Short mmCIF file of N, CA and C in Angstrom, two decimals:
data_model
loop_
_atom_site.label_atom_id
_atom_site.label_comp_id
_atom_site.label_asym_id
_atom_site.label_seq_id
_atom_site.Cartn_x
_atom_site.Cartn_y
_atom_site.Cartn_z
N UNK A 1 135.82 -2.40 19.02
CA UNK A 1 136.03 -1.43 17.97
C UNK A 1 135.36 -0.11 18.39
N UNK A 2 136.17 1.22 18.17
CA UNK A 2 135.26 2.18 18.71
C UNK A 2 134.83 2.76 17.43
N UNK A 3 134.20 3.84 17.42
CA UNK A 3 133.37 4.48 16.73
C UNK A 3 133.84 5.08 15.70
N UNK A 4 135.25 5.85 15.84
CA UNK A 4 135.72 6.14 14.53
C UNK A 4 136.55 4.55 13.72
N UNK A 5 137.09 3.70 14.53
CA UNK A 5 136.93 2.80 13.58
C UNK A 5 135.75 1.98 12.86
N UNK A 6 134.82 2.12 13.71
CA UNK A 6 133.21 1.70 12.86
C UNK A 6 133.35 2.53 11.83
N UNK A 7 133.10 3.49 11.54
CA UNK A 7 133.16 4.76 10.64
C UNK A 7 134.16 4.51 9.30
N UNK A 8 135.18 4.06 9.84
CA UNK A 8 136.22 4.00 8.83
C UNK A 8 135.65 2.60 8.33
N UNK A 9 135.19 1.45 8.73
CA UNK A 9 134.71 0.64 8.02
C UNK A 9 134.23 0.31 7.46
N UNK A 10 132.70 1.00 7.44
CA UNK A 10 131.65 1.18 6.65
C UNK A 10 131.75 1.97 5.65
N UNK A 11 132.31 3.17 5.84
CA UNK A 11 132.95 3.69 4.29
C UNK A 11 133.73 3.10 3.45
N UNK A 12 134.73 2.61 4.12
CA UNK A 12 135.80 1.99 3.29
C UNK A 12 134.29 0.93 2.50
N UNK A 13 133.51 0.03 3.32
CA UNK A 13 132.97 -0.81 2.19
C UNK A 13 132.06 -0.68 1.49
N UNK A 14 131.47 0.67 1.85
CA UNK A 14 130.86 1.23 0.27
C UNK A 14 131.94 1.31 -0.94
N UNK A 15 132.64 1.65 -0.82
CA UNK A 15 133.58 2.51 -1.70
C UNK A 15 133.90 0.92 -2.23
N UNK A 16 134.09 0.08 -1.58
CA UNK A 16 134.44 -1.82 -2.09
C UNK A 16 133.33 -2.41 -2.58
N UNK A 17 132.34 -2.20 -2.19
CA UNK A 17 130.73 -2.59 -2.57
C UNK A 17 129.94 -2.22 -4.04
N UNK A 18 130.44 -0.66 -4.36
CA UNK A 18 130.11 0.12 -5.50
C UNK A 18 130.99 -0.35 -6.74
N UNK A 19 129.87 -0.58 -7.73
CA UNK A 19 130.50 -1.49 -9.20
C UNK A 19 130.79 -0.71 -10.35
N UNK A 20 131.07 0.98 -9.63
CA UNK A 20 131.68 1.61 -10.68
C UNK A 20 132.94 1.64 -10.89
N UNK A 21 133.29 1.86 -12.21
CA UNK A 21 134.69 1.41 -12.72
C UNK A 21 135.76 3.12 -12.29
N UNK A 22 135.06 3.88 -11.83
CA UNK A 22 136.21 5.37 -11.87
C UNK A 22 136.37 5.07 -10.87
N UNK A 23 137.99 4.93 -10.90
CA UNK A 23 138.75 4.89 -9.75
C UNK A 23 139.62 6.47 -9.17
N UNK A 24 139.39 7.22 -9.35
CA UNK A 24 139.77 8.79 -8.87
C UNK A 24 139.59 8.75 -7.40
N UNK A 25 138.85 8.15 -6.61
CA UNK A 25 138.45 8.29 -5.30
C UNK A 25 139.78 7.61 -4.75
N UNK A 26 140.98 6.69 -5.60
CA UNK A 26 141.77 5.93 -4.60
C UNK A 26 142.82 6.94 -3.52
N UNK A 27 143.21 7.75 -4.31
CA UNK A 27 144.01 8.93 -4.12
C UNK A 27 143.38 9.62 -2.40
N UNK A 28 142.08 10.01 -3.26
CA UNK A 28 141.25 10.75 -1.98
C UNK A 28 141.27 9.61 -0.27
N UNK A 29 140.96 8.46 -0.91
CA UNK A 29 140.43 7.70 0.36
C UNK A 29 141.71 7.67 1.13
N UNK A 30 143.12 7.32 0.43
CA UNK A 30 144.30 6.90 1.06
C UNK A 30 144.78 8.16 1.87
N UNK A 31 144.49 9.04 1.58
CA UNK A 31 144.60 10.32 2.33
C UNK A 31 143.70 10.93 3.15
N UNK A 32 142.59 9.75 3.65
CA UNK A 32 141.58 10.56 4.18
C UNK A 32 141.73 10.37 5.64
N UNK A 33 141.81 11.48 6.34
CA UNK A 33 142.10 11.41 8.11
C UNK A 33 140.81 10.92 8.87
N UNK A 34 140.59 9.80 8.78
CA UNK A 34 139.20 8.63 9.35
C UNK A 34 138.70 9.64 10.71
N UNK A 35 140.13 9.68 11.65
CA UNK A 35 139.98 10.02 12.84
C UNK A 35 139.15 11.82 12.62
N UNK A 36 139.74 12.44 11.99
CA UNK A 36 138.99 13.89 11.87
C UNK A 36 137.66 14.10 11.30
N UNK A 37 137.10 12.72 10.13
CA UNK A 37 136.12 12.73 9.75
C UNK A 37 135.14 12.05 10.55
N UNK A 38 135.88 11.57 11.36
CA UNK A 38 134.48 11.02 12.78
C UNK A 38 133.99 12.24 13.44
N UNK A 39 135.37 12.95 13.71
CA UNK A 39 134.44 14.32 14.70
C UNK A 39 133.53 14.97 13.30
N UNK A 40 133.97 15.45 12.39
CA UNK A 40 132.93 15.79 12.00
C UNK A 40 131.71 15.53 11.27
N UNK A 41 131.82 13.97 11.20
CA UNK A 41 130.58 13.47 11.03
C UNK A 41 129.83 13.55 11.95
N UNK A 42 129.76 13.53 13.75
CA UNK A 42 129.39 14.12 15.13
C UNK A 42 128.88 15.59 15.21
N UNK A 43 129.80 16.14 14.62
CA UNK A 43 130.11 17.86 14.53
C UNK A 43 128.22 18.08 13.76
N UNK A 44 127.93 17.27 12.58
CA UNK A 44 127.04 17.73 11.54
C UNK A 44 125.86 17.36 11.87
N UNK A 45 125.65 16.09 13.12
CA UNK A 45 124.63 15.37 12.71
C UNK A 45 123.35 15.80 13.08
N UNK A 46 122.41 15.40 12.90
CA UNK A 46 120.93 16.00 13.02
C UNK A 46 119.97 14.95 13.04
N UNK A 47 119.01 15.59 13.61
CA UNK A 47 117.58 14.86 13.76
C UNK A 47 116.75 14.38 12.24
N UNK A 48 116.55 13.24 11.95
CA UNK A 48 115.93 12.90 10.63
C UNK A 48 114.48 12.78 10.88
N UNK A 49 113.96 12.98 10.36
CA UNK A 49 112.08 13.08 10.58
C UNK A 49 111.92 12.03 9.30
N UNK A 50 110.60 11.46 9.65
CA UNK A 50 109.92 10.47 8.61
C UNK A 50 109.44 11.73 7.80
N UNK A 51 108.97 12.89 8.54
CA UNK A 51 107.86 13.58 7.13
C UNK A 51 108.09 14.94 7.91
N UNK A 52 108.34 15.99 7.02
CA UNK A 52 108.78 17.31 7.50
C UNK A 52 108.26 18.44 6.68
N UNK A 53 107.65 19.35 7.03
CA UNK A 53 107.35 20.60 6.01
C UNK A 53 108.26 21.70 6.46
N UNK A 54 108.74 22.31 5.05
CA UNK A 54 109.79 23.54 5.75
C UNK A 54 109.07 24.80 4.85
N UNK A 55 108.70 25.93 5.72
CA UNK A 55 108.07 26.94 4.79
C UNK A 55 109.13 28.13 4.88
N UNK A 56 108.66 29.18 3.65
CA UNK A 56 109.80 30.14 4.10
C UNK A 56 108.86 31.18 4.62
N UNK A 57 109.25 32.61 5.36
CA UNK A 57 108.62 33.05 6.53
C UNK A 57 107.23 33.62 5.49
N UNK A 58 106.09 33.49 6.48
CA UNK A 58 105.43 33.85 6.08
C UNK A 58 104.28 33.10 5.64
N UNK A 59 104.19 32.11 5.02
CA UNK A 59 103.81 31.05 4.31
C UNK A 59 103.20 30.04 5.34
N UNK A 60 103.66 29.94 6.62
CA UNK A 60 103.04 29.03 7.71
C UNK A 60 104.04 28.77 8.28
N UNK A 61 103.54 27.61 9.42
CA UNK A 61 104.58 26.96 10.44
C UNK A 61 104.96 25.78 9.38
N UNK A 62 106.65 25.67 10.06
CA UNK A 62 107.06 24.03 9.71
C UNK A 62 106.27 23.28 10.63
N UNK A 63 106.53 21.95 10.28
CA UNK A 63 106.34 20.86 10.81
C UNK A 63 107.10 19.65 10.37
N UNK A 64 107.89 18.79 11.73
CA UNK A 64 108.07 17.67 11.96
C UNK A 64 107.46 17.18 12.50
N UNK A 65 107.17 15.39 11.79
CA UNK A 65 106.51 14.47 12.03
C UNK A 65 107.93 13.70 13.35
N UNK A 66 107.73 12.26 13.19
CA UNK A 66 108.69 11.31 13.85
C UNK A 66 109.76 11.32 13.47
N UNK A 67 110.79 10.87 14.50
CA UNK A 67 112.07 10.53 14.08
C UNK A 67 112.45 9.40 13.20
N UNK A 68 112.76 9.31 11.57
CA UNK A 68 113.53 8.17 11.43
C UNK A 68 114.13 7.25 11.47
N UNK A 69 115.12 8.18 12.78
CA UNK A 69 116.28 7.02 13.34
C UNK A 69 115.79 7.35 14.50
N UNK A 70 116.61 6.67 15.41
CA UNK A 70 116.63 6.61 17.16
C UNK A 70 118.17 7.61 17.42
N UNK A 71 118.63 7.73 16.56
CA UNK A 71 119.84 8.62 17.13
C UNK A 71 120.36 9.84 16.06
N UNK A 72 121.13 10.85 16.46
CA UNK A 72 121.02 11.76 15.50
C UNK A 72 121.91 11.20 14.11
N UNK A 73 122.06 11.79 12.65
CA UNK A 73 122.73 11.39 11.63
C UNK A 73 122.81 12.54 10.95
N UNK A 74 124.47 12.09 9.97
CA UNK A 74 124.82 13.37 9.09
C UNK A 74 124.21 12.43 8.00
N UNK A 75 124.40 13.49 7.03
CA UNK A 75 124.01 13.25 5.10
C UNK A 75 125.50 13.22 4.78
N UNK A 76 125.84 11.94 4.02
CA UNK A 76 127.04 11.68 3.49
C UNK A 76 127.02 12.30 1.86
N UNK A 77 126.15 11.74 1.06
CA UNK A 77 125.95 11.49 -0.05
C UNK A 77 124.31 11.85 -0.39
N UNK A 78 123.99 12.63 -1.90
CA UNK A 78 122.46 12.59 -2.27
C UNK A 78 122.75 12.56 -3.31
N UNK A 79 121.72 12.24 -4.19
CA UNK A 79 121.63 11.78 -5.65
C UNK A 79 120.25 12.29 -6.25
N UNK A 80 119.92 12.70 -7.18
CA UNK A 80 118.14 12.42 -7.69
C UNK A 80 118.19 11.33 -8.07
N UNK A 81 116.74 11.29 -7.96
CA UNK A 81 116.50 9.75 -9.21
C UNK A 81 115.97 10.08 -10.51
N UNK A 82 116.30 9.55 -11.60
CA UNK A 82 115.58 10.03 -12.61
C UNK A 82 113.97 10.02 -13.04
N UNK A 83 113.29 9.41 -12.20
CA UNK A 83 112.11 9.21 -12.82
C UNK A 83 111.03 10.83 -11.56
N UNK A 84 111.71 11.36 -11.41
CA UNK A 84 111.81 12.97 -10.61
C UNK A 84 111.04 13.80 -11.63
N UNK A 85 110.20 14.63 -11.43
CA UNK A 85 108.82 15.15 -11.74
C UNK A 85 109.38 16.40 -11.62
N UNK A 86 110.04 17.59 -11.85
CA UNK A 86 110.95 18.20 -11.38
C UNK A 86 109.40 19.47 -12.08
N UNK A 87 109.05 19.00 -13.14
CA UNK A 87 108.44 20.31 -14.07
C UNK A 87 106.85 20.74 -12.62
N UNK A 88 106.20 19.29 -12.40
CA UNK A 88 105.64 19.06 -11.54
C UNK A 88 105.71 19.56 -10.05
N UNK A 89 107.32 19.08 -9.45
CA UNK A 89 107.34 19.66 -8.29
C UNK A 89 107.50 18.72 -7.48
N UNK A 90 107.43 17.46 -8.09
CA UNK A 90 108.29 15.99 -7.28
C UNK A 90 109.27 15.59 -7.84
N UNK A 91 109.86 15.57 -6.94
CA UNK A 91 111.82 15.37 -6.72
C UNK A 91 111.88 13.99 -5.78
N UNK A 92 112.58 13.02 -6.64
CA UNK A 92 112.93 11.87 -5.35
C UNK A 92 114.35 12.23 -5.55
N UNK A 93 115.05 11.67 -4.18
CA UNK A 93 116.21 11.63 -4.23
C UNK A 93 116.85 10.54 -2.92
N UNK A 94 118.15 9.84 -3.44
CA UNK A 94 118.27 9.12 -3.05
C UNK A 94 119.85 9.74 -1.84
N UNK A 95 119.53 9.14 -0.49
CA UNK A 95 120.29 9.67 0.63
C UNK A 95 121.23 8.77 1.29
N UNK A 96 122.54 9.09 1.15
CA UNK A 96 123.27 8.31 2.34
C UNK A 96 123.64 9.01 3.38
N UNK A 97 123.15 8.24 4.88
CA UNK A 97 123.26 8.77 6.02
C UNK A 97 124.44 7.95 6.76
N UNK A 98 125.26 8.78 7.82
CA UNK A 98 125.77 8.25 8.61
C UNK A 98 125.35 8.35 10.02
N UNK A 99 124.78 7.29 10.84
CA UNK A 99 123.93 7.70 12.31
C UNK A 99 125.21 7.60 13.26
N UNK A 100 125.07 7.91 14.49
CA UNK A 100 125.61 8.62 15.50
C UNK A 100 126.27 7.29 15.78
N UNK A 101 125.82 5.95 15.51
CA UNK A 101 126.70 5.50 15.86
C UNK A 101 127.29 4.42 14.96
N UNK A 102 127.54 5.00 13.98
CA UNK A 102 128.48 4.21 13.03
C UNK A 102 128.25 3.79 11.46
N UNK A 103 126.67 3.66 11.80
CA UNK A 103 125.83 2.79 11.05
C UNK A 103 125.74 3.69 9.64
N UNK A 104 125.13 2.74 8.34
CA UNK A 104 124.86 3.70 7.40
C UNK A 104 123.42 3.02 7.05
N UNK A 105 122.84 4.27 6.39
CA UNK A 105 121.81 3.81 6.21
C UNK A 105 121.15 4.54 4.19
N UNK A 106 120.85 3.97 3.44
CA UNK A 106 120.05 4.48 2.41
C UNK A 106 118.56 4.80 2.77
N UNK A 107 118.17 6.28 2.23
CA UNK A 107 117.25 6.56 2.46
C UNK A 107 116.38 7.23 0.90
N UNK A 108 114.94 6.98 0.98
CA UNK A 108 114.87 7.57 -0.03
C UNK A 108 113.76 8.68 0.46
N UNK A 109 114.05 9.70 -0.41
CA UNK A 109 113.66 11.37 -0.04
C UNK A 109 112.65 11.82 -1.43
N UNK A 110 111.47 11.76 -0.96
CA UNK A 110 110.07 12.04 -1.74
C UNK A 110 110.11 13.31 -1.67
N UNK A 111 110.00 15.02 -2.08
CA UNK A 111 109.70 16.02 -2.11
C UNK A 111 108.95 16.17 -2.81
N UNK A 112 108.12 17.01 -2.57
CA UNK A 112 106.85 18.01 -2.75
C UNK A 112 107.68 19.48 -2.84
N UNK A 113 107.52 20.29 -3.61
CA UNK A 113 107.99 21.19 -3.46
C UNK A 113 106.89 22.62 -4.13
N UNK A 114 106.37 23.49 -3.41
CA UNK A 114 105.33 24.29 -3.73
C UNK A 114 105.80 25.51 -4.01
N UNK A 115 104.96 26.37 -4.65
CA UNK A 115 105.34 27.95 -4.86
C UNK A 115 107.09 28.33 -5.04
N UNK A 116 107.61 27.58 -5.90
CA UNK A 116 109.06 27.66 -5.84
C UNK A 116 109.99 27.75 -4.92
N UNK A 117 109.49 26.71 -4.41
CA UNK A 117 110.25 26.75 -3.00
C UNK A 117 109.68 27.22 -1.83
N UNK A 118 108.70 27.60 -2.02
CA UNK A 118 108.19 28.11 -0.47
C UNK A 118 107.31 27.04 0.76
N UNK A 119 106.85 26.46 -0.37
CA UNK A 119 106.76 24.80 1.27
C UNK A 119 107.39 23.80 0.09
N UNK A 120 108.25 23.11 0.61
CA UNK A 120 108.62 22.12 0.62
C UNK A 120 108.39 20.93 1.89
N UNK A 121 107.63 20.41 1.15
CA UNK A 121 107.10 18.47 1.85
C UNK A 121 108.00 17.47 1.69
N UNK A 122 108.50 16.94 2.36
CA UNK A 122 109.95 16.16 2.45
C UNK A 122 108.90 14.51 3.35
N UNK A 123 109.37 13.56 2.62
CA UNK A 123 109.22 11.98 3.24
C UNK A 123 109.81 11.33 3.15
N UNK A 124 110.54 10.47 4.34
CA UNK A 124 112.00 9.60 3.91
C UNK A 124 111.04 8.39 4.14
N UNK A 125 111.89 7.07 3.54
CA UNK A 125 111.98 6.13 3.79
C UNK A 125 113.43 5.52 3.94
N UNK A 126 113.50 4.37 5.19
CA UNK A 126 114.98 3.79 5.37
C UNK A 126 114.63 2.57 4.02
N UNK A 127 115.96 2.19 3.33
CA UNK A 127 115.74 1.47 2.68
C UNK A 127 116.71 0.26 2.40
N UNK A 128 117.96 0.64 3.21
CA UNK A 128 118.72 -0.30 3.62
C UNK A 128 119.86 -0.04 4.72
N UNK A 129 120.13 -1.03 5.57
CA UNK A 129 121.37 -0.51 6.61
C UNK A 129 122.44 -1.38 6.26
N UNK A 130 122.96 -2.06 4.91
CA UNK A 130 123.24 -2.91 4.87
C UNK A 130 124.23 -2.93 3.73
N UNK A 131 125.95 -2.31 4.02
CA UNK A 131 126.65 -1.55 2.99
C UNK A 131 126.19 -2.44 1.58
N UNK A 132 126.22 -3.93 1.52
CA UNK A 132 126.23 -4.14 0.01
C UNK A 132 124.87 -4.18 -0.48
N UNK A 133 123.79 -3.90 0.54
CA UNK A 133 122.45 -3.56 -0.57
C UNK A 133 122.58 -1.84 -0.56
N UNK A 134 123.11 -1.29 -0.05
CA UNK A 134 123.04 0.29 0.05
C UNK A 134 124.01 0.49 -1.57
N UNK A 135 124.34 0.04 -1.84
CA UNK A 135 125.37 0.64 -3.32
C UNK A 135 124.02 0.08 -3.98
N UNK A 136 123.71 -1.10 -4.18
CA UNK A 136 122.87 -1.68 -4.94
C UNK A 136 121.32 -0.74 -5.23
N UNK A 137 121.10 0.21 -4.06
CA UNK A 137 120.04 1.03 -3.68
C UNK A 137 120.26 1.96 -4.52
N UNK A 138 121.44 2.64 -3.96
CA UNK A 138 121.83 4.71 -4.47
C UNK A 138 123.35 4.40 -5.39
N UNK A 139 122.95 4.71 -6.45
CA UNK A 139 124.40 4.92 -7.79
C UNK A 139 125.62 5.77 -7.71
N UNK A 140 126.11 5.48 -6.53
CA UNK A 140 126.91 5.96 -5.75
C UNK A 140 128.03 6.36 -6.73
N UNK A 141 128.29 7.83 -6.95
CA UNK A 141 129.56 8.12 -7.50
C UNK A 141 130.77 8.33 -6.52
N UNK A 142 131.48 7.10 -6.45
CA UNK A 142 132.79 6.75 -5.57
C UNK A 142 133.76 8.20 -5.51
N UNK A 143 134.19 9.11 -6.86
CA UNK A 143 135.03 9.76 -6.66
C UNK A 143 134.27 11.40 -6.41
N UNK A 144 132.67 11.67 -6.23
CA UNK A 144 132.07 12.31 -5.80
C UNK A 144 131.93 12.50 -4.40
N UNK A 145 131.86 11.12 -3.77
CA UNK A 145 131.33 10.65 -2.19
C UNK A 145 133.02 10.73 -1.37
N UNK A 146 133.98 10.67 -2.55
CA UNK A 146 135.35 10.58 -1.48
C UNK A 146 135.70 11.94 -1.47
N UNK A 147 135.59 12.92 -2.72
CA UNK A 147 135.60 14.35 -2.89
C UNK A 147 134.76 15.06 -1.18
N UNK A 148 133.88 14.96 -1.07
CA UNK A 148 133.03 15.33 -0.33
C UNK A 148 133.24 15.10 1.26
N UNK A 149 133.59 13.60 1.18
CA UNK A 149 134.44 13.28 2.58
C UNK A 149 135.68 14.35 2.68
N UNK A 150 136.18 14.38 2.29
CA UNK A 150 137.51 14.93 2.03
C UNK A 150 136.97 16.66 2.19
N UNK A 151 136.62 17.17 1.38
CA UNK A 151 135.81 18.44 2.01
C UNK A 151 135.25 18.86 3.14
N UNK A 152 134.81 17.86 3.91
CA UNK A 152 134.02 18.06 5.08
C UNK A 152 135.55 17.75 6.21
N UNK A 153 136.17 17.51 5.89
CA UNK A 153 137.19 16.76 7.22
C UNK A 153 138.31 18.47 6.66
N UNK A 154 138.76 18.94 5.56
CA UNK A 154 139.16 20.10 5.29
C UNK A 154 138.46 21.48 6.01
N UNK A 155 137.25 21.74 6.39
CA UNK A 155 136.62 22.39 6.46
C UNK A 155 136.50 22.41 7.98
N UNK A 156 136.50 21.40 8.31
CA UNK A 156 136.55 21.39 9.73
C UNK A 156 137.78 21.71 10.60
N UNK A 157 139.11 21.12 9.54
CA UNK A 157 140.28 21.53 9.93
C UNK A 157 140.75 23.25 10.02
N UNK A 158 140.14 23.87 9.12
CA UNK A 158 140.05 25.38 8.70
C UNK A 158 139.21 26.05 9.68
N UNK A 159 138.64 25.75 9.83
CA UNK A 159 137.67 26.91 11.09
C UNK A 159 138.28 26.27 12.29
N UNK A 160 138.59 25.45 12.95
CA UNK A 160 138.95 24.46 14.12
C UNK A 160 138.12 23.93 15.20
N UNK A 161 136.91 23.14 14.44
CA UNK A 161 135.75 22.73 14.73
C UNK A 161 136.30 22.03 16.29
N UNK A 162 135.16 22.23 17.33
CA UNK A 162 135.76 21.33 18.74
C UNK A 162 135.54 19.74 18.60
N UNK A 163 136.38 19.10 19.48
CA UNK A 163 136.77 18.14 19.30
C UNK A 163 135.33 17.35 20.37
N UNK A 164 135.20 16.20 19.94
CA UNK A 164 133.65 15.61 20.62
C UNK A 164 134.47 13.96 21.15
N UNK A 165 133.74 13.65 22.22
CA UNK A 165 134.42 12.59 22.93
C UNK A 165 133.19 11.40 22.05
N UNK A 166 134.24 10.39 21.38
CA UNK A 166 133.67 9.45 20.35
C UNK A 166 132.94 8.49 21.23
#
């Protein structure tokens, strides 16, 4: 199996895994070009850090801690959680990643967030790689997460993002 069919699999079984009843995403998924959303799931992906500070200029240096994963990953999907401190300045939020090579992973995203934005403290934890505990993890809105696929594979088609050997 290569990589954009990994890709197409693991989505497809979130979207089978998740026990919400709105079905709006069927439309989106049956039309979704697997093969174009591999390059640009490739096209997006990035380095995940366990613990990261991002300042805006002035304010200090960033800092990254370790890598999360062993290989780079896009952000599919984010969510808050409700029990989020927002007045405070802690924000959890819950992350679906896609890694470089196929895999998905739930992550959950601790923020710190200072001076309105001017350092933000970011801490992930992996919390599952494992599509049917990953729905069970993050309250995955199916016709949000297929919207979004579907945006990102449009967007790429429109500018004419280069093509990456899978």
């Amino acid at each position: 199996m290569n990589k954009a069919q990994t890709i197409e699999k693991n989505i497809r079984s979130i979207f089978h895994e998740s026990q919400s009843m709105d079905l709006g995403f069927l439309d989106i998924l049956a039309n979704l070009d697997f093969s174009v959303l591999s390059q640009v799931i490739r096209h997006h992906a990035e380095t995940v850090y366990v613990y990261r500070i991002n300042t805006t200029q002035g304010f200090g240096p960033d800092y990254r801690g370790p890598e999360l994963f062993p290989v780079r990953a896009t952000m599919l999907y984010s969510c808050l959680v409700p029990f989020s401190d927002k007045e405070h300045g802690v924000v959890r939020v819950m992350e679906l990643w896609m890694l470089d090579d196929g895999t998905l992973a739930a992550v959950n995203n601790t923020q710190l967030i200072l001076g309105r934005g001017a350092v933000v403290s970011e801490y992930r934890t992996v919390k599952s790689t494992v599509p049917s505990e990953i729905c069970q993890v993050i309250p995955i809105d199916r016709s949000k997460l297929a919207g979004e696929l579907r945006d990102l594979c449009r967007i790429s088609v429109s500018v004419g993002m280069p093509c990456y050997e899978l």
